Structure formats: C-alpha cells, structure tokens
PDB file of N, CA and C in Angstrom:
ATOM      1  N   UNK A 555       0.809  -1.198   0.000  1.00 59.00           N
ATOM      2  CA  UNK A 555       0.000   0.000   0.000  1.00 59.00           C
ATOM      3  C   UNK A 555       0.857   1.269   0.000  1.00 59.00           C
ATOM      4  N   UNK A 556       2.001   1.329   0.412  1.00 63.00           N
ATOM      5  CA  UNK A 556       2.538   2.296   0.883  1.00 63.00           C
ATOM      6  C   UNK A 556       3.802   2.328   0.197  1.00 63.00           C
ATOM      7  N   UNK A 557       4.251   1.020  -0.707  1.00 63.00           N
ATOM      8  CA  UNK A 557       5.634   1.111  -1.923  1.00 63.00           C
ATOM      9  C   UNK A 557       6.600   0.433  -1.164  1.00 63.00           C
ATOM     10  N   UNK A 558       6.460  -0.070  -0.340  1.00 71.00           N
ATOM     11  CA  UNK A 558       7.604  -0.854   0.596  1.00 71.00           C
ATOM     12  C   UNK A 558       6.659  -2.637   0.473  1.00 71.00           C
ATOM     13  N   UNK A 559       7.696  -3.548   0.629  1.00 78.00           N
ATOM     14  CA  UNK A 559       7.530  -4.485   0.375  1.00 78.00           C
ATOM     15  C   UNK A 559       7.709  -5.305   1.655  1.00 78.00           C
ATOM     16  N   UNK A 560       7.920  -4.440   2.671  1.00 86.00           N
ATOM     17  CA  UNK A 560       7.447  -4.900   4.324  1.00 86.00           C
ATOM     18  C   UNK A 560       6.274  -4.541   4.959  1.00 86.00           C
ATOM     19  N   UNK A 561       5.680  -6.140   5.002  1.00 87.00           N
ATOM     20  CA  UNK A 561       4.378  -5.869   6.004  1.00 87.00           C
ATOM     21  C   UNK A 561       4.721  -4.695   6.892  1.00 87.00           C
ATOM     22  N   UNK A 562       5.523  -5.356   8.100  1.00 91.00           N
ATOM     23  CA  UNK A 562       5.540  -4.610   9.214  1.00 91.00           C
ATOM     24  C   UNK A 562       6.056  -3.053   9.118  1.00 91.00           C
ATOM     25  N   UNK A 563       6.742  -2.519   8.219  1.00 89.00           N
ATOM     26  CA  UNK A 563       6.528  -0.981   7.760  1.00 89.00           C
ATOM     27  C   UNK A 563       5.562  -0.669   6.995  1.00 89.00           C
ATOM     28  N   UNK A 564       4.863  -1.125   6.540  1.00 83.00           N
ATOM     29  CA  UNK A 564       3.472  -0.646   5.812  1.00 83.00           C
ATOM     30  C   UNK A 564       2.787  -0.652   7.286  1.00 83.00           C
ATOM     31  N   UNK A 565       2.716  -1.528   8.102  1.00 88.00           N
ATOM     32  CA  UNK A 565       1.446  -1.505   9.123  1.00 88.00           C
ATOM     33  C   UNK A 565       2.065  -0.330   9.886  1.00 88.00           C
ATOM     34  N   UNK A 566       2.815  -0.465  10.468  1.00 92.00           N
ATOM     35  CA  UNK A 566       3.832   0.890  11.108  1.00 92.00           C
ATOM     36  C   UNK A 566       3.145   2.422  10.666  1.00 92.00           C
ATOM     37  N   UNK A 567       3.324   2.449   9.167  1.00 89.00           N
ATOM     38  CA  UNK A 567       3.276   3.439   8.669  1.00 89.00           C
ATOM     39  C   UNK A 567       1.476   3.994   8.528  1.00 89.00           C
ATOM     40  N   UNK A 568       0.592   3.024   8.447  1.00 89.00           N
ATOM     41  CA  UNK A 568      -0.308   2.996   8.610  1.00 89.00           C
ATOM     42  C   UNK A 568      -0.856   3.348   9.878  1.00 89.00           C
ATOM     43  N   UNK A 569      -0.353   2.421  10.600  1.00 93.00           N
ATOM     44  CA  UNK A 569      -0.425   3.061  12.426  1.00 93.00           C
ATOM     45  C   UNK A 569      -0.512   4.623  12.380  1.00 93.00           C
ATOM     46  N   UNK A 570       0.398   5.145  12.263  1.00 95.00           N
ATOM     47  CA  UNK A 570       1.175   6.466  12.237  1.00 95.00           C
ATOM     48  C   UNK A 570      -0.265   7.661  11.535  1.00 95.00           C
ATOM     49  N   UNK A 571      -0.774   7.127  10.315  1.00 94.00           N
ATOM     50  CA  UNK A 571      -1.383   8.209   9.600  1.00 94.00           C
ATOM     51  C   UNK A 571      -3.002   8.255  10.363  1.00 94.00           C
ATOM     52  N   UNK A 572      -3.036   6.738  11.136  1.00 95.00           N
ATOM     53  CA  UNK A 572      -4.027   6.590  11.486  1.00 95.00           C
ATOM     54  C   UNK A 572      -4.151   7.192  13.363  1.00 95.00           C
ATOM     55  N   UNK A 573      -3.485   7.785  13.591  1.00 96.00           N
ATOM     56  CA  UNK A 573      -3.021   8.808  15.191  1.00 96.00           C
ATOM     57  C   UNK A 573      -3.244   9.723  13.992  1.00 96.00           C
ATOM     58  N   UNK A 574      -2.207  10.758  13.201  1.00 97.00           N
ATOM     59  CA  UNK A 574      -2.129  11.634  12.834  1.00 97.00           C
ATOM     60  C   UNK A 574      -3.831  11.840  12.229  1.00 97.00           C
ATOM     61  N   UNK A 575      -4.796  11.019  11.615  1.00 97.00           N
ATOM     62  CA  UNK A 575      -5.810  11.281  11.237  1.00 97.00           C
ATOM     63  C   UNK A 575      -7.160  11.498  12.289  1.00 97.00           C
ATOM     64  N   UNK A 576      -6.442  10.646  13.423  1.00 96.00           N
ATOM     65  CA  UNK A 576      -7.748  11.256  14.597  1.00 96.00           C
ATOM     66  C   UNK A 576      -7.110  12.128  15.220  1.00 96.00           C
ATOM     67  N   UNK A 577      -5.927  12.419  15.436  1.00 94.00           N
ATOM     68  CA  UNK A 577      -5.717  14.308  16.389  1.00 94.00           C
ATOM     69  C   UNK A 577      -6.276  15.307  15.211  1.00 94.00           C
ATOM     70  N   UNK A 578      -6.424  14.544  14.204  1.00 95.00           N
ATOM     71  CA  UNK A 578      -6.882  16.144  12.794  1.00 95.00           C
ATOM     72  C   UNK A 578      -8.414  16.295  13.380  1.00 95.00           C
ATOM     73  N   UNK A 579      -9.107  15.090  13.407  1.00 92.00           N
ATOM     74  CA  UNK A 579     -10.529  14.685  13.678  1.00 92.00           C
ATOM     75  C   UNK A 579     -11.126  15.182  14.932  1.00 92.00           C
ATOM     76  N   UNK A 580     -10.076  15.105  15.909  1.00 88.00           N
ATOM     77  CA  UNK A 580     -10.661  15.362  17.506  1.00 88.00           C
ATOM     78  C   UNK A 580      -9.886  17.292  17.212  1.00 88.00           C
ATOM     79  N   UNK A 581      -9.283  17.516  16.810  1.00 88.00           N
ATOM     80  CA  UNK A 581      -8.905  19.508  17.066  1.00 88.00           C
ATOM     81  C   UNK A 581      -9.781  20.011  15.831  1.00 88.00           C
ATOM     82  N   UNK A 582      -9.906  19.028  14.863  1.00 87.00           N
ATOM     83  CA  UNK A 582     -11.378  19.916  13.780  1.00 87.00           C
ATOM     84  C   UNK A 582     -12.595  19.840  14.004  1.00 87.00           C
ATOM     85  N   UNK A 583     -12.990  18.965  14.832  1.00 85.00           N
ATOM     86  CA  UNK A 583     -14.612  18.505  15.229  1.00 85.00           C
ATOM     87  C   UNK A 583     -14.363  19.888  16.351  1.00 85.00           C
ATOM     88  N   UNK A 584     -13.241  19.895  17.311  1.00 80.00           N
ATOM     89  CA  UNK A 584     -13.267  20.949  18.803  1.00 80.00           C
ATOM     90  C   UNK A 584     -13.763  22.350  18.140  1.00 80.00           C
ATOM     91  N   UNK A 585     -12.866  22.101  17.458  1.00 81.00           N
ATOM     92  CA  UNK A 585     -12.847  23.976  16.647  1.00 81.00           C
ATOM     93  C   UNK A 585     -13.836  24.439  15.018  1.00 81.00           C
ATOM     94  N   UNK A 586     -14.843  23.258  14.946  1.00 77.00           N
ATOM     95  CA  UNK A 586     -16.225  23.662  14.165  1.00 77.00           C
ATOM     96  C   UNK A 586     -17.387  23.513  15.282  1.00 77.00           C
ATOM     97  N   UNK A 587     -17.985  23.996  13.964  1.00 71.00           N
ATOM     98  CA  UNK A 587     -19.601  24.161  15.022  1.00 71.00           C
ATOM     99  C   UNK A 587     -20.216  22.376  14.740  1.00 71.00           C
ATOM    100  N   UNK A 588     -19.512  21.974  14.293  1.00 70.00           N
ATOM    101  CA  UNK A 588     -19.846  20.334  14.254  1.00 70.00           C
ATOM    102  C   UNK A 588     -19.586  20.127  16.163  1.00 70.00           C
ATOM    103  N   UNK A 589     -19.241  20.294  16.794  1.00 68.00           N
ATOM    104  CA  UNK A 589     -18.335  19.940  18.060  1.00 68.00           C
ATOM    105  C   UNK A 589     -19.812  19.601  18.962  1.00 68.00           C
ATOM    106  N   UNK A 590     -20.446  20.926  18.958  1.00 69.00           N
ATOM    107  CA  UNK A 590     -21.579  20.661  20.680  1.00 69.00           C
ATOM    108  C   UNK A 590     -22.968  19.417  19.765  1.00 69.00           C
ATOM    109  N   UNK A 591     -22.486  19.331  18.368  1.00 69.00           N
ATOM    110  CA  UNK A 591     -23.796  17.967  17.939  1.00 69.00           C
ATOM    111  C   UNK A 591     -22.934  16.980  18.203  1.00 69.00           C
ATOM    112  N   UNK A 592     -21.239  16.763  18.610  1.00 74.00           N
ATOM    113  CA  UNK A 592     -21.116  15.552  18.190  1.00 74.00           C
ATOM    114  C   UNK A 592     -20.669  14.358  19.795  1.00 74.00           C
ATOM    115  N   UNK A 593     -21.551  15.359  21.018  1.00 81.00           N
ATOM    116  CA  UNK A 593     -21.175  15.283  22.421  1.00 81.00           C
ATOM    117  C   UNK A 593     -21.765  13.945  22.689  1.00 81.00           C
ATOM    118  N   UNK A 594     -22.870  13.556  21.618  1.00 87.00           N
ATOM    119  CA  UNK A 594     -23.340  11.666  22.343  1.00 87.00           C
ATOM    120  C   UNK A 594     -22.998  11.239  21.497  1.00 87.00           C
ATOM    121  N   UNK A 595     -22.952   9.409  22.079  1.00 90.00           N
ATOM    122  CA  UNK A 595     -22.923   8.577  21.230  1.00 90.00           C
ATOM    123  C   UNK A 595     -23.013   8.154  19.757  1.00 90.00           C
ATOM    124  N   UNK A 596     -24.585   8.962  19.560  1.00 93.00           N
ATOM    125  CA  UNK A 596     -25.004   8.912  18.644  1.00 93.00           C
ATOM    126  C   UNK A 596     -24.387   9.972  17.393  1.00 93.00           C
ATOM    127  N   UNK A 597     -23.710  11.016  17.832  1.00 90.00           N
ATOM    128  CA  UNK A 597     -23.635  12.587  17.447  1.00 90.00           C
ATOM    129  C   UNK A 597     -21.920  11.633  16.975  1.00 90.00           C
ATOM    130  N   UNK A 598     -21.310  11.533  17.733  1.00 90.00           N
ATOM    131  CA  UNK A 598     -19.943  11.492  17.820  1.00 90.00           C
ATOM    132  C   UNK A 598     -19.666  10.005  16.639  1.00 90.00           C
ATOM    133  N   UNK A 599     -20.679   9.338  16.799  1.00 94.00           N
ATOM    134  CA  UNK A 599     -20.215   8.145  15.648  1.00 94.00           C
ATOM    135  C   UNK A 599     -20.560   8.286  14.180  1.00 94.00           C
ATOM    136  N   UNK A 600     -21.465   9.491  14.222  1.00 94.00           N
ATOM    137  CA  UNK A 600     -21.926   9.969  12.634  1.00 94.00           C
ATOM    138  C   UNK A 600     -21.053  11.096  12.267  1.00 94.00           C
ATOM    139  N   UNK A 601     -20.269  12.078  13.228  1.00 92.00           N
ATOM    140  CA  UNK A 601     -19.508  12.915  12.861  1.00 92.00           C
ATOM    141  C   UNK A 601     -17.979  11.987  12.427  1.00 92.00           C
ATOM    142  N   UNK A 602     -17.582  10.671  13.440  1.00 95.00           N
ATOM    143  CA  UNK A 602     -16.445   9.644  12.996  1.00 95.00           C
ATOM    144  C   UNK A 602     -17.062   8.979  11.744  1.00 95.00           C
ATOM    145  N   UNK A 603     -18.083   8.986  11.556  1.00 97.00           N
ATOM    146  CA  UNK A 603     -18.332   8.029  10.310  1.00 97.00           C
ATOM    147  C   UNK A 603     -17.955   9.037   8.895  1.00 97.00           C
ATOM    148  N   UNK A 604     -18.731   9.939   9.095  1.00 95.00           N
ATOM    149  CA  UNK A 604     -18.067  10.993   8.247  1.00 95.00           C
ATOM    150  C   UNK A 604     -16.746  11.481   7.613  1.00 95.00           C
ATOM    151  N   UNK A 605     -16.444  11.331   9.416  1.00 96.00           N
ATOM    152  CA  UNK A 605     -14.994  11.426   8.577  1.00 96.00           C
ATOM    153  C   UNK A 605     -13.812  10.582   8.134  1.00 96.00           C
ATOM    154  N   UNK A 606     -14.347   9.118   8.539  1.00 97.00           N
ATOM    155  CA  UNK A 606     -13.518   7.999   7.855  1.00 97.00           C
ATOM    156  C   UNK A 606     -13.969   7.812   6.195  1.00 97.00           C
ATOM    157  N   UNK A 607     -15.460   8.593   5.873  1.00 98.00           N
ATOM    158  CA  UNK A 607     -15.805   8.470   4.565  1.00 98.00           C
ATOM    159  C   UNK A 607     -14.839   9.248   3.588  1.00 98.00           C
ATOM    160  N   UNK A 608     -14.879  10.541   4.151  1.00 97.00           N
ATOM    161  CA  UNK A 608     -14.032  11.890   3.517  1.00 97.00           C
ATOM    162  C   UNK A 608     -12.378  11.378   3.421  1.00 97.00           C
ATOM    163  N   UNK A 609     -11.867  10.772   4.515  1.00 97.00           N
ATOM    164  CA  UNK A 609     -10.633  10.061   4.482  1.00 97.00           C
ATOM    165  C   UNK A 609     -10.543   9.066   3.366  1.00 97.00           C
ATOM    166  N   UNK A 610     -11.496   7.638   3.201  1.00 97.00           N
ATOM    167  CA  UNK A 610     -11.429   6.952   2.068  1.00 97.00           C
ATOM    168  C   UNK A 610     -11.708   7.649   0.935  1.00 97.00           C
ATOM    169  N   UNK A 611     -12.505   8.908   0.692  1.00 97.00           N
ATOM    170  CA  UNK A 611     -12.183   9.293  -0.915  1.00 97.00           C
ATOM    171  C   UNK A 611     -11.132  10.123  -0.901  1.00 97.00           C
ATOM    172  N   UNK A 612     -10.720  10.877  -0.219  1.00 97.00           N
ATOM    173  CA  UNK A 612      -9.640  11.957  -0.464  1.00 97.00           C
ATOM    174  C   UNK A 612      -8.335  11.364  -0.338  1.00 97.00           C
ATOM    175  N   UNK A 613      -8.031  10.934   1.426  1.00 94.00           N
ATOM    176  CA  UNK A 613      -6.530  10.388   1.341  1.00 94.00           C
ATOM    177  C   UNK A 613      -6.461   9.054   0.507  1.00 94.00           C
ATOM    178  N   UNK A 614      -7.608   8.199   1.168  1.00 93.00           N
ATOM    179  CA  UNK A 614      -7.001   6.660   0.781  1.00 93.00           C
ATOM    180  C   UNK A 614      -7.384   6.528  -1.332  1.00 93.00           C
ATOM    181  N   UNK A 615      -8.675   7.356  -1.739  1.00 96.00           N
ATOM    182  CA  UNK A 615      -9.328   7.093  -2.766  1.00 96.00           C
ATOM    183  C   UNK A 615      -8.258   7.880  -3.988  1.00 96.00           C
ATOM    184  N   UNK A 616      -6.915   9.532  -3.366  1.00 96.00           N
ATOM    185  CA  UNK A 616      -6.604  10.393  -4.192  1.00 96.00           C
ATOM    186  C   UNK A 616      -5.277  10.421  -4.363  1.00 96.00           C
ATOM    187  N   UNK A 617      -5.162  10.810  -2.903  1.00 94.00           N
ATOM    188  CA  UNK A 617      -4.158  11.237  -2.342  1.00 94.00           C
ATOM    189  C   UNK A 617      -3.161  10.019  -2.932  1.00 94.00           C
ATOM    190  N   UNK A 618      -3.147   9.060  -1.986  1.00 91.00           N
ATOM    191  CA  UNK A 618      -2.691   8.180  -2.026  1.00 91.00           C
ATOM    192  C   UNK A 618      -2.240   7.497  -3.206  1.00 91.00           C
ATOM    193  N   UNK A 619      -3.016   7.200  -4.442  1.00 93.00           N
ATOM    194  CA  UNK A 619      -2.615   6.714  -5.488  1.00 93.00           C
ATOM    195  C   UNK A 619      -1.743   7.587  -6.321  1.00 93.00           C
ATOM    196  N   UNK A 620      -1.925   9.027  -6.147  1.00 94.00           N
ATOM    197  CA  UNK A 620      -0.880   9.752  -6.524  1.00 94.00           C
ATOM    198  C   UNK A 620       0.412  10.100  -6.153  1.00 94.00           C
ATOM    199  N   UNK A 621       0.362   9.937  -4.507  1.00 89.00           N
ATOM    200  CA  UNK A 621       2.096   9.760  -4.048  1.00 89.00           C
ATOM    201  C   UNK A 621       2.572   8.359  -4.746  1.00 89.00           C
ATOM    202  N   UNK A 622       2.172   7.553  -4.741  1.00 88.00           N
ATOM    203  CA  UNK A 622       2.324   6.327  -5.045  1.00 88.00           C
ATOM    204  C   UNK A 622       3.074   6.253  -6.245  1.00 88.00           C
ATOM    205  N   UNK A 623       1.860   6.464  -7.461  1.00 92.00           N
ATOM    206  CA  UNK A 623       2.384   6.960  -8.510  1.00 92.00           C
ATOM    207  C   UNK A 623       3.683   7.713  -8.907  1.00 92.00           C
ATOM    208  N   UNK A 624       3.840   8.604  -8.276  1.00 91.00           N
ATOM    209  CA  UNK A 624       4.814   9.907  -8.283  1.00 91.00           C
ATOM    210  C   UNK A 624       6.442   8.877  -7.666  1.00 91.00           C
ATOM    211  N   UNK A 625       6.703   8.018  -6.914  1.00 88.00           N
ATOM    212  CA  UNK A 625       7.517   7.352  -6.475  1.00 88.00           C
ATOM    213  C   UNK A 625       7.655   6.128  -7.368  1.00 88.00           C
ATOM    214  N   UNK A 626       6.663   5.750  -8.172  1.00 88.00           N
ATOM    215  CA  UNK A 626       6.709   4.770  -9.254  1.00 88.00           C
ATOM    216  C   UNK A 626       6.351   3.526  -8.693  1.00 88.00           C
ATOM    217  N   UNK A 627       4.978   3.648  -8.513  1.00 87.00           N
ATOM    218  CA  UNK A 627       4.629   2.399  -7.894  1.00 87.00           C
ATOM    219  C   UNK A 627       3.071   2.723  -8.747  1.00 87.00           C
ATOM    220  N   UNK A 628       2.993   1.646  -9.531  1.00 89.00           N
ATOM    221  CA  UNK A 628       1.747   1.955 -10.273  1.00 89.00           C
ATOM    222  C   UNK A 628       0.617   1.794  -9.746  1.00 89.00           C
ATOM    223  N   UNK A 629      -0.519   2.243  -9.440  1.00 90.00           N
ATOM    224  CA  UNK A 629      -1.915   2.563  -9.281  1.00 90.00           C
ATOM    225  C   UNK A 629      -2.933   3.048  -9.339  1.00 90.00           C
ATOM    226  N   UNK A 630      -3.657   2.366  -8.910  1.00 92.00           N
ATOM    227  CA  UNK A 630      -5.429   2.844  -9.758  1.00 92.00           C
ATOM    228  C   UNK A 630      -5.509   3.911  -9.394  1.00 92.00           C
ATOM    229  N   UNK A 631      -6.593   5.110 -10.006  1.00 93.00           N
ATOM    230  CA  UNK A 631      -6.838   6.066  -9.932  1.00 93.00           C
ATOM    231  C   UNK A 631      -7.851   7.028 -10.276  1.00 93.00           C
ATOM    232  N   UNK A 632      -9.120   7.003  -9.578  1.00 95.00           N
ATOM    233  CA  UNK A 632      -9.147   6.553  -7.976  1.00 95.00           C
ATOM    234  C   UNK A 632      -9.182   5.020  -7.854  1.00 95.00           C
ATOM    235  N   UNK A 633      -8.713   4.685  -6.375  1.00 93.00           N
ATOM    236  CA  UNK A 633      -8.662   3.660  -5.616  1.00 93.00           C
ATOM    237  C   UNK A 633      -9.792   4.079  -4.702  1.00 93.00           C
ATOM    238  N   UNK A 634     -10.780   3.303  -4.792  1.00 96.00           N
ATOM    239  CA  UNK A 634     -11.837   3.127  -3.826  1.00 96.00           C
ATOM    240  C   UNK A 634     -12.774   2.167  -4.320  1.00 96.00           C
ATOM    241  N   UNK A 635     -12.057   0.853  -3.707  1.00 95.00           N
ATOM    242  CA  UNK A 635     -12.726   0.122  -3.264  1.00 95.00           C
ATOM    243  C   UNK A 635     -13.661  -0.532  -1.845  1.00 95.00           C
ATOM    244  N   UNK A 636     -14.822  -0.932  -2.334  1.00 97.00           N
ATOM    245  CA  UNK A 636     -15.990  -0.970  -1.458  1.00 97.00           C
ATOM    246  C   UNK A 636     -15.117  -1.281   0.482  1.00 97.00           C
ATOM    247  N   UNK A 637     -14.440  -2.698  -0.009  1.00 97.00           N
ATOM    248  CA  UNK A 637     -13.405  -2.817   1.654  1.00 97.00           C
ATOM    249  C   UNK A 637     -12.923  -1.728   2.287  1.00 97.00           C
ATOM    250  N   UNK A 638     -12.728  -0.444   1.606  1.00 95.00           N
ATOM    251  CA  UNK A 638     -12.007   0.389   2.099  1.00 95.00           C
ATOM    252  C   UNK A 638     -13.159   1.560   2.793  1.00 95.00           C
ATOM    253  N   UNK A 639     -14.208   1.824   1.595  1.00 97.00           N
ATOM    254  CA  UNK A 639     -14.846   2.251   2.472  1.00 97.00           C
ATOM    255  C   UNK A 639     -15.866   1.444   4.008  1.00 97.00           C
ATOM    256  N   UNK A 640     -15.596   0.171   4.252  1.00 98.00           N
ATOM    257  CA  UNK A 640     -16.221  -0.412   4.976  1.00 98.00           C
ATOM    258  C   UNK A 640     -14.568  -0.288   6.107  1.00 98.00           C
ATOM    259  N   UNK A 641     -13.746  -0.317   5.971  1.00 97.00           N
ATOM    260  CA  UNK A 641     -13.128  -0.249   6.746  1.00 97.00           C
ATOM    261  C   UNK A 641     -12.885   1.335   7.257  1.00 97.00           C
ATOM    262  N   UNK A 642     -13.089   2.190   6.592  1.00 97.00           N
ATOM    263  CA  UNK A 642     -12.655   3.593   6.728  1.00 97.00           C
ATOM    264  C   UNK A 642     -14.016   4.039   7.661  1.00 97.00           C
ATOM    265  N   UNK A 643     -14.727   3.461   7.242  1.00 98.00           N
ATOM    266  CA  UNK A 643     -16.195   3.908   8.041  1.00 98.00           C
ATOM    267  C   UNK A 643     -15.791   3.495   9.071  1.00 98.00           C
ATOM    268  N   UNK A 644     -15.974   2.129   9.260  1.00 98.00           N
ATOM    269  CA  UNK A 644     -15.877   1.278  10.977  1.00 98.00           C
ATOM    270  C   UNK A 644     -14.763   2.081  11.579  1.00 98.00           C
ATOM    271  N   UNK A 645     -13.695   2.809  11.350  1.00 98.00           N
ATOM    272  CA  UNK A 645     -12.393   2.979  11.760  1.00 98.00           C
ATOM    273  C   UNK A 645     -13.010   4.906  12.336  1.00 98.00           C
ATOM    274  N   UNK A 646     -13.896   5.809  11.632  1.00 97.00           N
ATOM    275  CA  UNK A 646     -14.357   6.483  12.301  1.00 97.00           C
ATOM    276  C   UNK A 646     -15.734   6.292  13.132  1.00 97.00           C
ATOM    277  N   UNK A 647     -16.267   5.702  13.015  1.00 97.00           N
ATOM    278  CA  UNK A 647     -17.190   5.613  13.638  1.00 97.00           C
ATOM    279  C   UNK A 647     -16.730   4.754  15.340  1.00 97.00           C
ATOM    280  N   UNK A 648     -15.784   3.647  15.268  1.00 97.00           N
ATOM    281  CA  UNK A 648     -15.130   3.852  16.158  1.00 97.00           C
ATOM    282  C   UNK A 648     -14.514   4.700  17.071  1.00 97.00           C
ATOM    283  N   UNK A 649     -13.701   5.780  16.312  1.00 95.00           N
ATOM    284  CA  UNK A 649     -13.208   6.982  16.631  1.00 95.00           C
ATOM    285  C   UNK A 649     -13.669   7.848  16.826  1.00 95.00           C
ATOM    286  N   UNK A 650     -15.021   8.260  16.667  1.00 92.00           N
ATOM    287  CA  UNK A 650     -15.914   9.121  17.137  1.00 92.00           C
ATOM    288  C   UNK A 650     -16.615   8.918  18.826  1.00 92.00           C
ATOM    289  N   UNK A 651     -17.105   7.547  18.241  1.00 93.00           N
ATOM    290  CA  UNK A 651     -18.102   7.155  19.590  1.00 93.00           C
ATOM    291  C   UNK A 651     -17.056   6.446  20.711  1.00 93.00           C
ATOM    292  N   UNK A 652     -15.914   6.475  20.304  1.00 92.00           N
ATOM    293  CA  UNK A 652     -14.714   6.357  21.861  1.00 92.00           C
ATOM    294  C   UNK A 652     -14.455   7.088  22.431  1.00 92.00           C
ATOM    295  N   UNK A 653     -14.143   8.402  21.129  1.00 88.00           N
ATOM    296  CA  UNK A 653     -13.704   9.574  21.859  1.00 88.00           C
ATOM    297  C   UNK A 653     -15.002   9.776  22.630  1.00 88.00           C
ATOM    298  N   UNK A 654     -16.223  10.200  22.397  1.00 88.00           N
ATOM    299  CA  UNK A 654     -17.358  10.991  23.451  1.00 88.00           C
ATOM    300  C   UNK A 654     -17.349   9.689  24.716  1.00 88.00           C
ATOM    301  N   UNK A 655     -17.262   8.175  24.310  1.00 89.00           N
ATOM    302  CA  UNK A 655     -17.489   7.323  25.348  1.00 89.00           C
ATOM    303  C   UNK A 655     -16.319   7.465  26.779  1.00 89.00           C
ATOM    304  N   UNK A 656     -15.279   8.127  26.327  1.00 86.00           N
ATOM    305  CA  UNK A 656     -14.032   7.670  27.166  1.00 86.00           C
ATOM    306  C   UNK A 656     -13.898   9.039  27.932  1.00 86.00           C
ATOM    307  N   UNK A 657     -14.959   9.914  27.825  1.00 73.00           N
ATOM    308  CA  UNK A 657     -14.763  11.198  28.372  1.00 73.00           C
ATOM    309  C   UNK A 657     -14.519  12.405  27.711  1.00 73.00           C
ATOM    310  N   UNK A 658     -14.081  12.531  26.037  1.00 69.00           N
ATOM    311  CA  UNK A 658     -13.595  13.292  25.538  1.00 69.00           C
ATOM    312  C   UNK A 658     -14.888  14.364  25.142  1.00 69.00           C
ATOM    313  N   UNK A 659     -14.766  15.543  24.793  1.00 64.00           N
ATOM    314  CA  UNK A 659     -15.519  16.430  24.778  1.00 64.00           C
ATOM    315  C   UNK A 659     -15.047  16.951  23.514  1.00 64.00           C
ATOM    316  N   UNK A 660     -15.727  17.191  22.244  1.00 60.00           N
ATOM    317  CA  UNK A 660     -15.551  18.145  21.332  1.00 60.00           C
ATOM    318  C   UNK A 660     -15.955  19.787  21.202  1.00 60.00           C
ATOM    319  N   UNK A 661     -16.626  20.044  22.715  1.00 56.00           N
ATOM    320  CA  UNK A 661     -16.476  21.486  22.558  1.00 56.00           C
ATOM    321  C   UNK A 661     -15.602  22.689  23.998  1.00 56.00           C
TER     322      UNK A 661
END
C-alpha cells in the first residue's frame, strides 16, 4: 500500500497516519460548530463516520494513489474500493463514539 515491500513498515506506517488522522478529527470537530452535535454517542459516531468516509475518498481514494504513482509504484486512480470504504467507516465511527465514550468532549 505504501511502496515498501514490508508488512511490518506498511502496518507501522499505517499506524502512524491513522493517530495523525484522529488528532486532525478530535482539534477539527473541537474547533467547528460540528463539536456541541457531536457530544453523544449517537452525534460522535456519525460525525467519525463521516470522517472515515471523507478520508477513504480523499486520502485513501486520491491522495494516495498519486504519491504512489509519483515514487513509481503503479496505481489505480481513484482507488476506492468498497473494503475500504467499509473499513474507513468502521475505523471512524469507532473513533468518534470512543472519543465521546471515554470522556472526551468536542467542545
């Protein structure tokens, strides 16, 4: 996924974008007026679902196939396949409804 031919630095590296993509998620939800809808359960897993959607078309569906590309690693373009958005969803919607479950506050 990532042009390296090691699992364990692809997952690494994946790890990594996937922290860097929920501190974007938890200081942009704080600082829009999305923040005081997304304080329950319910609020906080549709604002994470959202934004694992916007993540699978932009980073994983754009972004991505074009760094890729650009380093010479050939790929589709767009990349968005259905797994990804089923995983990109579950992965905010997780991240939404933990953050409000575990105490966190978006406003």
């Amino acid at each position: 996924m990532y042009g390296v031919e090691s699992v364990a630095v692809g997952w690494v590296t994946h790890m990594f974008h996937s922290v860097v993509f929920a501190l974007l998620f938890v200081a942009g939800t704080s600082r829009s007026g999305l923040g005081s809808r997304a304080n329950s359960p319910l609020g906080g897993s549709i604002v994470g679902l959202a934004w694992g959607v916007t993540l699978w078309l932009v980073a994983a569906g754009l972004l991505m196939p074009i760094w890729l590309r650009a380093v010479g690693v050939p790929a589709t373009l767009p990349n968005l396949p259905q797994i990804g958005l089923l995983g990109h969803g579950l992965w905010g919607v997780t991240l939404g409804l933990g953050y409000v479950l575990f105490g966190g506050r978006f406003d």
